[in-house]
Coordinates of C-alpha atoms and ligand atoms in Angstrom, one line a residue:
X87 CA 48.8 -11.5 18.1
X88 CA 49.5 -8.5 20.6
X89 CA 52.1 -6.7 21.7
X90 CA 53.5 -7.2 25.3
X91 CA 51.5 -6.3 28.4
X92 CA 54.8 -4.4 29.4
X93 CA 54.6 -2.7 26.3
X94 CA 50.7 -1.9 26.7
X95 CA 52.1 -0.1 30.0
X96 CA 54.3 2.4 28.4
X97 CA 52.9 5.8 28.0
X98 CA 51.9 7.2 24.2
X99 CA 53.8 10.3 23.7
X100 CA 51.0 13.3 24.0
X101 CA 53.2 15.6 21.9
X102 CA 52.4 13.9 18.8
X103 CA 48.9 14.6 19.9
X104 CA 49.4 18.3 20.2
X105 CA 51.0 18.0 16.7
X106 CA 47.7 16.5 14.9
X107 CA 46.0 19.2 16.7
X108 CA 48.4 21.8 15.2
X109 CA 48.0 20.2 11.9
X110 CA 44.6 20.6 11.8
X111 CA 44.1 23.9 13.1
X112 CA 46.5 25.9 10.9
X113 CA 48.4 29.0 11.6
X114 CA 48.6 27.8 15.0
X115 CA 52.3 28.5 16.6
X116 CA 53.7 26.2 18.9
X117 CA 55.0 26.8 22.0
X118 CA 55.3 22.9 22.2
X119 CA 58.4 22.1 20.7
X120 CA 61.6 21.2 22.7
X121 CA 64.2 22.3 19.8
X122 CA 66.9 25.2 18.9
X123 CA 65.9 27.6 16.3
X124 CA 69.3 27.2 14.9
X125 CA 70.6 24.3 12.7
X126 CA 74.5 23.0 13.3
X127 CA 78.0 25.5 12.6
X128 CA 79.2 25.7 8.6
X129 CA 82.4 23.9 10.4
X130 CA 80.4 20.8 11.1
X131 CA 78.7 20.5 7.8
X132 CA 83.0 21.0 6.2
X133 CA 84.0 18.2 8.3
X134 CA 81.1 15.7 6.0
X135 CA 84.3 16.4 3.4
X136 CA 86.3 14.5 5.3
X137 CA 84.4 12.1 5.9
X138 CA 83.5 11.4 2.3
X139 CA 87.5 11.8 1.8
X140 CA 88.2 8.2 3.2
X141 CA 86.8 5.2 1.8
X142 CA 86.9 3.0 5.1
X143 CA 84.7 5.6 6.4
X144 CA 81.9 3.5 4.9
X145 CA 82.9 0.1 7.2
X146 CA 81.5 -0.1 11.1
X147 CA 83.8 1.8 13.1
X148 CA 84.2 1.3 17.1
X149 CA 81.3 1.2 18.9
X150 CA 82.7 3.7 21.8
X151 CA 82.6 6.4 18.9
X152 CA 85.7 7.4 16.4
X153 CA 89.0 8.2 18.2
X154 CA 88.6 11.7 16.8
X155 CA 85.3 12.8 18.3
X156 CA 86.4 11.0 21.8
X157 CA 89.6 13.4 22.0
X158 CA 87.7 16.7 21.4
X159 CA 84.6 15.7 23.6
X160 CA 87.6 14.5 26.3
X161 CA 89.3 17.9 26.6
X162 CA 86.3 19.6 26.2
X163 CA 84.6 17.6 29.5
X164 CA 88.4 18.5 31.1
X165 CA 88.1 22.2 30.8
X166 CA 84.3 23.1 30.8
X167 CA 83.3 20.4 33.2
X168 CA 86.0 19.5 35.2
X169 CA 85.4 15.8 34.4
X170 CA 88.6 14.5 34.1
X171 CA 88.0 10.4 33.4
X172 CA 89.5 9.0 36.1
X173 CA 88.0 6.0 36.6
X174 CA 85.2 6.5 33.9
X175 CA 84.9 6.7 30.0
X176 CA 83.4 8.1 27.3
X177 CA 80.9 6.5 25.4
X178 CA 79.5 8.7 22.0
X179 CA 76.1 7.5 21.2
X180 CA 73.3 8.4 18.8
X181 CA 71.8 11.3 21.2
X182 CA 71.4 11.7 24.8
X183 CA 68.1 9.2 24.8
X184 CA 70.0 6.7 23.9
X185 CA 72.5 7.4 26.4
X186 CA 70.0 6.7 28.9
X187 CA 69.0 3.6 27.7
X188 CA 71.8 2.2 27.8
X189 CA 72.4 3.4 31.6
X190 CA 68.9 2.0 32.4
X191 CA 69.7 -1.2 30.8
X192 CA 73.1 -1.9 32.3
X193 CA 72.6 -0.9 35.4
X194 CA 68.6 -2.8 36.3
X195 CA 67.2 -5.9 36.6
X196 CA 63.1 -6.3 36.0
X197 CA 61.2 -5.4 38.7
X198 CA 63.8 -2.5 40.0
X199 CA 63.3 0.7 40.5
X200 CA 64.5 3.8 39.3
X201 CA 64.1 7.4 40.9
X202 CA 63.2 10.1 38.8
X203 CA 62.1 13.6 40.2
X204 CA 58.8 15.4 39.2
X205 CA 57.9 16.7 36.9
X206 CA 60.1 14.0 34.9
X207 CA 61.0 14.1 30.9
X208 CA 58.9 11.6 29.8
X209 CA 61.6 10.0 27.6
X210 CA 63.3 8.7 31.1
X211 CA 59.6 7.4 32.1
X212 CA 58.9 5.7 29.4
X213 CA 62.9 4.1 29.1
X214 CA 62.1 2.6 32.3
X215 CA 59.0 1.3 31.8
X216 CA 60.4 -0.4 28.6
X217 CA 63.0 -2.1 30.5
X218 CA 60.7 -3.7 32.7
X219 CA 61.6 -1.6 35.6
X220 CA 59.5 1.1 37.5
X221 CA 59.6 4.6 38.2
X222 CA 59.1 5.7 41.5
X223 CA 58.6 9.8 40.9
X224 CA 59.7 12.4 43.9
X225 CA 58.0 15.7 43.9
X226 CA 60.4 18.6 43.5
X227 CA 59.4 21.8 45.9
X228 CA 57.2 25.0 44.6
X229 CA 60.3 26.3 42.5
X230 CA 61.0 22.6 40.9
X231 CA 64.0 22.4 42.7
X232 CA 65.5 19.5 44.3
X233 CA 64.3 18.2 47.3
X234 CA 67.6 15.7 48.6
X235 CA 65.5 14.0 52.0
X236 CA 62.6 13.2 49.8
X237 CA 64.8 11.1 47.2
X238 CA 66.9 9.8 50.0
X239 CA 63.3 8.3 51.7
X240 CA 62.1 7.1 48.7
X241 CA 65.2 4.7 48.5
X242 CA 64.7 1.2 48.4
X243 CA 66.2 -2.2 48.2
X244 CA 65.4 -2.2 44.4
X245 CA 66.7 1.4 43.7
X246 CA 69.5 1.5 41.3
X247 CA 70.0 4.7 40.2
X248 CA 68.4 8.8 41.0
X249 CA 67.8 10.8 37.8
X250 CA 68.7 14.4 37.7
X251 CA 68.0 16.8 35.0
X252 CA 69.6 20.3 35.0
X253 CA 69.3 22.3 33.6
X254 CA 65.9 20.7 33.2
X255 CA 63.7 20.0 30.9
X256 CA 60.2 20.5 31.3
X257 CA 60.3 23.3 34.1
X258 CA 63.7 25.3 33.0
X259 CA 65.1 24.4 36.4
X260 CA 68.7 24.7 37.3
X261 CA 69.5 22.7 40.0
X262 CA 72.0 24.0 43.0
X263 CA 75.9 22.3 43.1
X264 CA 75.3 22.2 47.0
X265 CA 71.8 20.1 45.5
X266 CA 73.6 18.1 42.9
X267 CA 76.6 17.4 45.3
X268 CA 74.0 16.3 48.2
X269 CA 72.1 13.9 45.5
X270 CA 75.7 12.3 44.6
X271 CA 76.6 11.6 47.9
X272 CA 73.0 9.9 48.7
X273 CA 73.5 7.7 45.7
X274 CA 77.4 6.9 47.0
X275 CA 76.6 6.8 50.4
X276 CA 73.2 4.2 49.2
X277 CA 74.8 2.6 46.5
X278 CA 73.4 3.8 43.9
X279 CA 74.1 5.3 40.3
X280 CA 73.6 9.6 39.9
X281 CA 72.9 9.8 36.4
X282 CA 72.4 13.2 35.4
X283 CA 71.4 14.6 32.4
X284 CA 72.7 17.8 30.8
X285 CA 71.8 17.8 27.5
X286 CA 71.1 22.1 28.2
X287 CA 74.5 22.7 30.3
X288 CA 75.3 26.1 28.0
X289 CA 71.7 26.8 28.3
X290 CA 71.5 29.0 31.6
X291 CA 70.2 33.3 32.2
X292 CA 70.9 35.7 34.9
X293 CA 73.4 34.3 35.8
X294 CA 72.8 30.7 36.6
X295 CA 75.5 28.3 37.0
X296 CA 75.9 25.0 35.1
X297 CA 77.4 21.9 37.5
X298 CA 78.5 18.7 36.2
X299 CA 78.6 16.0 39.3
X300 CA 80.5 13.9 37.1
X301 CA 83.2 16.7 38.4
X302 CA 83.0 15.2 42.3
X303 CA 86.1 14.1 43.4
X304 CA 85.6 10.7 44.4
X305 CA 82.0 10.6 42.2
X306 CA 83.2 8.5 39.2
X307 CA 82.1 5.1 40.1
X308 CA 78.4 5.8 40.3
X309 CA 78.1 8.9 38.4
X310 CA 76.4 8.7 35.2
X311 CA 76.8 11.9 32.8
X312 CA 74.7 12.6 29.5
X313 CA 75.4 14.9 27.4
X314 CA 73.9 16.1 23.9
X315 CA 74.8 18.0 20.7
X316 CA 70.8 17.8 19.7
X317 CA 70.4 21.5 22.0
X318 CA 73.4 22.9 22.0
X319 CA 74.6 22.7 18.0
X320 CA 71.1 22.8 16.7
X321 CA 72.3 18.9 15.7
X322 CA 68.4 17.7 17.3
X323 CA 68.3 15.1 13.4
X324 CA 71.8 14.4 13.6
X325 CA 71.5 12.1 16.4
X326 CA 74.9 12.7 18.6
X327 CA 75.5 12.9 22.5
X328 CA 77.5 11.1 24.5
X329 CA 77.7 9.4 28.2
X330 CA 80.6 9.6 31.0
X331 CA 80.1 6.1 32.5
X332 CA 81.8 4.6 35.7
X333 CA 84.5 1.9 33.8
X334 CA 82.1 -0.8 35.3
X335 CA 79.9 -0.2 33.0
X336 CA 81.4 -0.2 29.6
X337 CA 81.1 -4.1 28.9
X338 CA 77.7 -4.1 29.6
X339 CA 77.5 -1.0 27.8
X340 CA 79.2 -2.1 24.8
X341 CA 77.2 -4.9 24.7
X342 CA 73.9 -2.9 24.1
X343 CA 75.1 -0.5 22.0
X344 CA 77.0 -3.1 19.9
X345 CA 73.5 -4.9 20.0
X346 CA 71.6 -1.5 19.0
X347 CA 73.4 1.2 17.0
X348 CA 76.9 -1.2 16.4
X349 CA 78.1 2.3 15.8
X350 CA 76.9 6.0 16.4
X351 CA 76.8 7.0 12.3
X352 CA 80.1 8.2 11.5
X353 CA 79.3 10.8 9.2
X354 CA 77.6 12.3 12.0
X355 CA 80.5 11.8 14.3
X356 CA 82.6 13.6 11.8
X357 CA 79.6 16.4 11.8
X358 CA 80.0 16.4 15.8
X359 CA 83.5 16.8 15.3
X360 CA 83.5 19.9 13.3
X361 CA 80.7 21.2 15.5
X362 CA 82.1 21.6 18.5
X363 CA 85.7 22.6 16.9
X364 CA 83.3 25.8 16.6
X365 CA 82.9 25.2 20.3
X366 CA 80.8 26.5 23.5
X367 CA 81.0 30.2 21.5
X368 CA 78.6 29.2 18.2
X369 CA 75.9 28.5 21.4
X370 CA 76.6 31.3 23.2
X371 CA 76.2 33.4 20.0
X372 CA 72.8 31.8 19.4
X373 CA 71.8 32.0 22.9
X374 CA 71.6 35.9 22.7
X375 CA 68.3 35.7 20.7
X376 CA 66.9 33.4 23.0
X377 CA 67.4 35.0 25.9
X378 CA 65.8 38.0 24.2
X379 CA 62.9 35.8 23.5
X380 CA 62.5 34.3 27.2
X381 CA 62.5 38.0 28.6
X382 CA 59.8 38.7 26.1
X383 CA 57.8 35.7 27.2
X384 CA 58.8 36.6 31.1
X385 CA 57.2 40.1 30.2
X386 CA 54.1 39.0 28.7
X387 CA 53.4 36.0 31.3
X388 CA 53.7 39.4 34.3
X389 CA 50.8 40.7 32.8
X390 CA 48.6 37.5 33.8
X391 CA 50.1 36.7 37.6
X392 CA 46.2 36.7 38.6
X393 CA 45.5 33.8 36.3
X394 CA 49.0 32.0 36.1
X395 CA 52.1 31.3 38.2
X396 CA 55.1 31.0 37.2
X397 CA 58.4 29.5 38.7
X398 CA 61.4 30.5 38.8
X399 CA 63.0 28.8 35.7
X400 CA 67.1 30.5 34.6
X401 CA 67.8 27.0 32.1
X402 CA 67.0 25.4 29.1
X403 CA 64.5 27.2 27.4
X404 CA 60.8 26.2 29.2
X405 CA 58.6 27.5 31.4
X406 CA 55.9 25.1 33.7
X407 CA 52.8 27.5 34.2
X408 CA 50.9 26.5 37.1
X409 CA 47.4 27.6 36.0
X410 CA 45.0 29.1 38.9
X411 CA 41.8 27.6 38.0
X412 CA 41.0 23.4 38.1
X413 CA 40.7 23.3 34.5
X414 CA 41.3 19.9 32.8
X415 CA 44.7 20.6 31.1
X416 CA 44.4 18.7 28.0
X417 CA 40.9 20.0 27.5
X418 CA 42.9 24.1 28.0
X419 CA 45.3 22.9 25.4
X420 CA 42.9 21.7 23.1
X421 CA 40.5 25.1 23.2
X422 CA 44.3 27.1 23.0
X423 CA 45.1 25.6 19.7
X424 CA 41.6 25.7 18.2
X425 CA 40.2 28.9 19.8
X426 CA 43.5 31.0 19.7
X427 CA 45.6 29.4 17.5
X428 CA 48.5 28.6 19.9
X429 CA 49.8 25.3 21.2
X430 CA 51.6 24.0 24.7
X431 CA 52.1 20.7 26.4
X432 CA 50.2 20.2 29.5
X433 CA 51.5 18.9 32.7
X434 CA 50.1 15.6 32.1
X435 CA 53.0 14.6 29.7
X436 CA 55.2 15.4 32.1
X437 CA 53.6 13.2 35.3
X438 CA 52.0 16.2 36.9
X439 CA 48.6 15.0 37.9
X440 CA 47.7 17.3 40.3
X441 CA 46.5 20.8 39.3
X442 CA 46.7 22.3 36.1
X443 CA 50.1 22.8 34.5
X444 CA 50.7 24.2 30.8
X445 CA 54.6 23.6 29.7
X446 CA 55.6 26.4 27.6
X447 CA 59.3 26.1 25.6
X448 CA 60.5 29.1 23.7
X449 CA 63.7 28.0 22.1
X450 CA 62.1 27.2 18.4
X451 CA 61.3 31.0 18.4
X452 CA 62.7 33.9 16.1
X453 CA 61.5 37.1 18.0
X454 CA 58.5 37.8 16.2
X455 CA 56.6 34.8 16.4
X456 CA 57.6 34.7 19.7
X457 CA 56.0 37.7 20.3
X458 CA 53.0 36.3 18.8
X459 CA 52.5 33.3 20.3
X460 CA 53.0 34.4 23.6
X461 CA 50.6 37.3 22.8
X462 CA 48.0 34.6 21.6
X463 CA 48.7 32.6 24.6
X464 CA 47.8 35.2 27.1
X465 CA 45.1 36.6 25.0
X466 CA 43.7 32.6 24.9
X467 CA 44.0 32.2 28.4
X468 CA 42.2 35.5 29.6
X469 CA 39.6 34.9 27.6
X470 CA 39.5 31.1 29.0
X471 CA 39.9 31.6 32.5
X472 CA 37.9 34.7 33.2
X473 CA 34.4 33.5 31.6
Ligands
PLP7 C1 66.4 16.4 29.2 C2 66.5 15.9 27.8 N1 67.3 14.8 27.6 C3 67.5 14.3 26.4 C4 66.9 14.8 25.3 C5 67.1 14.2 23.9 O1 68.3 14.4 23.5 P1 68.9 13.7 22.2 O2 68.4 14.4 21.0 O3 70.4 14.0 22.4 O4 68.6 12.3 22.3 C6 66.0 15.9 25.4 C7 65.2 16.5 24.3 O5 64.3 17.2 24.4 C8 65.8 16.4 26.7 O6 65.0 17.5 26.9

């Protein structure tokens, strides 16, 4: 008995790898881990009252997600995002992962292709590879921006669908509206799905601006919008985001989460419900300290511009070091954890394969292991680069 050869072809995670490696060298802090420091508002943990209140809470409830979490998420994609549904629906799911399976699996067949932009989130990799599809990977330019010709040559008769991130997850990049707006109207103008993830929209510094191009006029029949609560209401266990889809697509979409989930958990949806009844402002609140925490890191990673480079990242809360020596990355990560007790994800994960890139995330961090860590981090890499 084996499992499938398609399977055998999906990549293994490496960040449970790192994690061993921070198990077994303790003390160590990780700068590895893609989360909030902040659990969810008391308002979404009140709303579990009411849904413990009704008995027929228990039963399966609509697959779309409960009529009550659909209204708030609805006016809050009207005012925040300028998404106003025409032409497209909501869809609440467990998390924005699963919003892009579903995507992945309504919209391909096997043996098409899906672009993603590099360095990808290797979630969307490996979701492609899973459906039997494959991922053809466009390099974004020196800053990890966009770069709209390249994804627009790299267009086939098998694409279905380009796959944006922003602000993005694993370089911090927040991509342009003029960007965004060109990508769209390549997919319209190609025939071709835009899905676009934004599971860190409230996460943006210095003023960067957040764009939804589920917001194009004219966009909602091949615009595909994920969103997430996991980021922005510390809800990462409670398993709630949602998709915009193009109406199209909620049969087939229906179908495969009827198939999967039946229906996101409801107690969770009541949870969601509550959560972002406390709205944009609980984030924004939390955000303070994390900005405080990426200036820190900013600071520290100034000190080391001989040894390190590092773009230009305003979102979500990473940082993509480009390292300046040809060092093998897992092998840096590995001497980081055990040498100096501090852990990152190296470009690998994230389909870099050229040079040496060291992923650093900061959004786990209260203010003084943050200024640890990144103390260790510049201490370890000194020490490793310069002998
Ligand atoms: C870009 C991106 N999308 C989606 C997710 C997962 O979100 P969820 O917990 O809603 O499935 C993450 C988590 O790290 C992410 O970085």
């Amino acid at each position: 008995m084996r499992e499938t050869l398609r399977m055998q072809s999906v990549q293994s995670p490496i960040i449970p790898v790192v994690g061993e490696l921070i198990r077994s060298n303790p003390g160590t802090i990780s700068l590895g881990q893609g989360v909030a420091y902040y659990g969810p508002p008391a308002r979404a943990i009140e709303y579990i009252e009411r849904f413990a209140a009704d008995p027929e809470n228990h039963k399966y409830k609509l697959v779309q997600g409960i009529p009550e979490l659909l209204e708030v998420i609805e006016q809050k994609l009207k005012t925040e995002n300028r998404i106003s549904l025409k032409g497209s629906r909501i869809v609440v799911t467990a998390g924005a992962n699963m919003g892009f399976v579903n995507a992945v699996l309504a919209i391909t067949d096997p043996g098409d292709e899906i672009i993603l932009n590099l360095p990808y989130y290797f979630n969307h990799e490996m979701a492609v590879v899973i459906a039997d599809c494959k991922a053809v990977c466009v390099p974004s330019d020196d800053d990890y921006q966009l770069q709209p010709e390249r994804i627009a040559a790299a267009i086939t008769g098998r694409t279905r669908a380009v796959v944006t991130i922003s602000p993005n997850n694993p370089t911090g990049a927040v991509y342009s509206k003029s960007d965004l707006r060109k990508v769209n109207e390549i997919c319209r103008s190609s025939g071709i799905y835009h899905i676009n993830d934004e599971a860190y929209e409230y996460f943006t510094y210095d003023g960067a601006r957040h764009f939804s191009p589920g917001s194009i006029e004219g966009g909602a029949e091949h615009t595909i919008s994920l969103f997430s609560l996991s980021k922005a209401y510390g809800f990462a266990s409670w398993r709630i985001g949602w998709m915009v889809i193009p109406e199209h697509l909620f049969e087939p979409i229906r179908k495969i989460q009827d198939t999967i989930l039946i229906c996101p958990p409801v107690v969770s949806q009541w949870a969601a419900v509550g959560a972002m009844q406390a709205g944009r402002d609980y984030c924004s609140d939390k955000l303070k300290m994390t900005a405080e925490v990426r200036q820190l890191v900013l600071k520290e990673l100034e000190t080391i511009r001989d040894l390190v480079t590092v773009p230009r990242a305003d979102g979500a809360f990473y940082f993509m070091l480009r390292v300046h020596a040809d060092t093998e990355p897992m092998e840096l990560v590995k001497q980081l954890i055990e040498q100096h007790k501090v852990a990152v994800i190296p470009g690998m994960t994230f389909g870099i394969e050229d040079g040496c890139c060291l992923r650093v995330a900061y959004g786990a961090l209260q203010k003084s292991t943050a200024t640890e860590g990144i103390g260790r981090l510049v201490k370890g890499l000194k020490q490793i680069l310069r002998n």
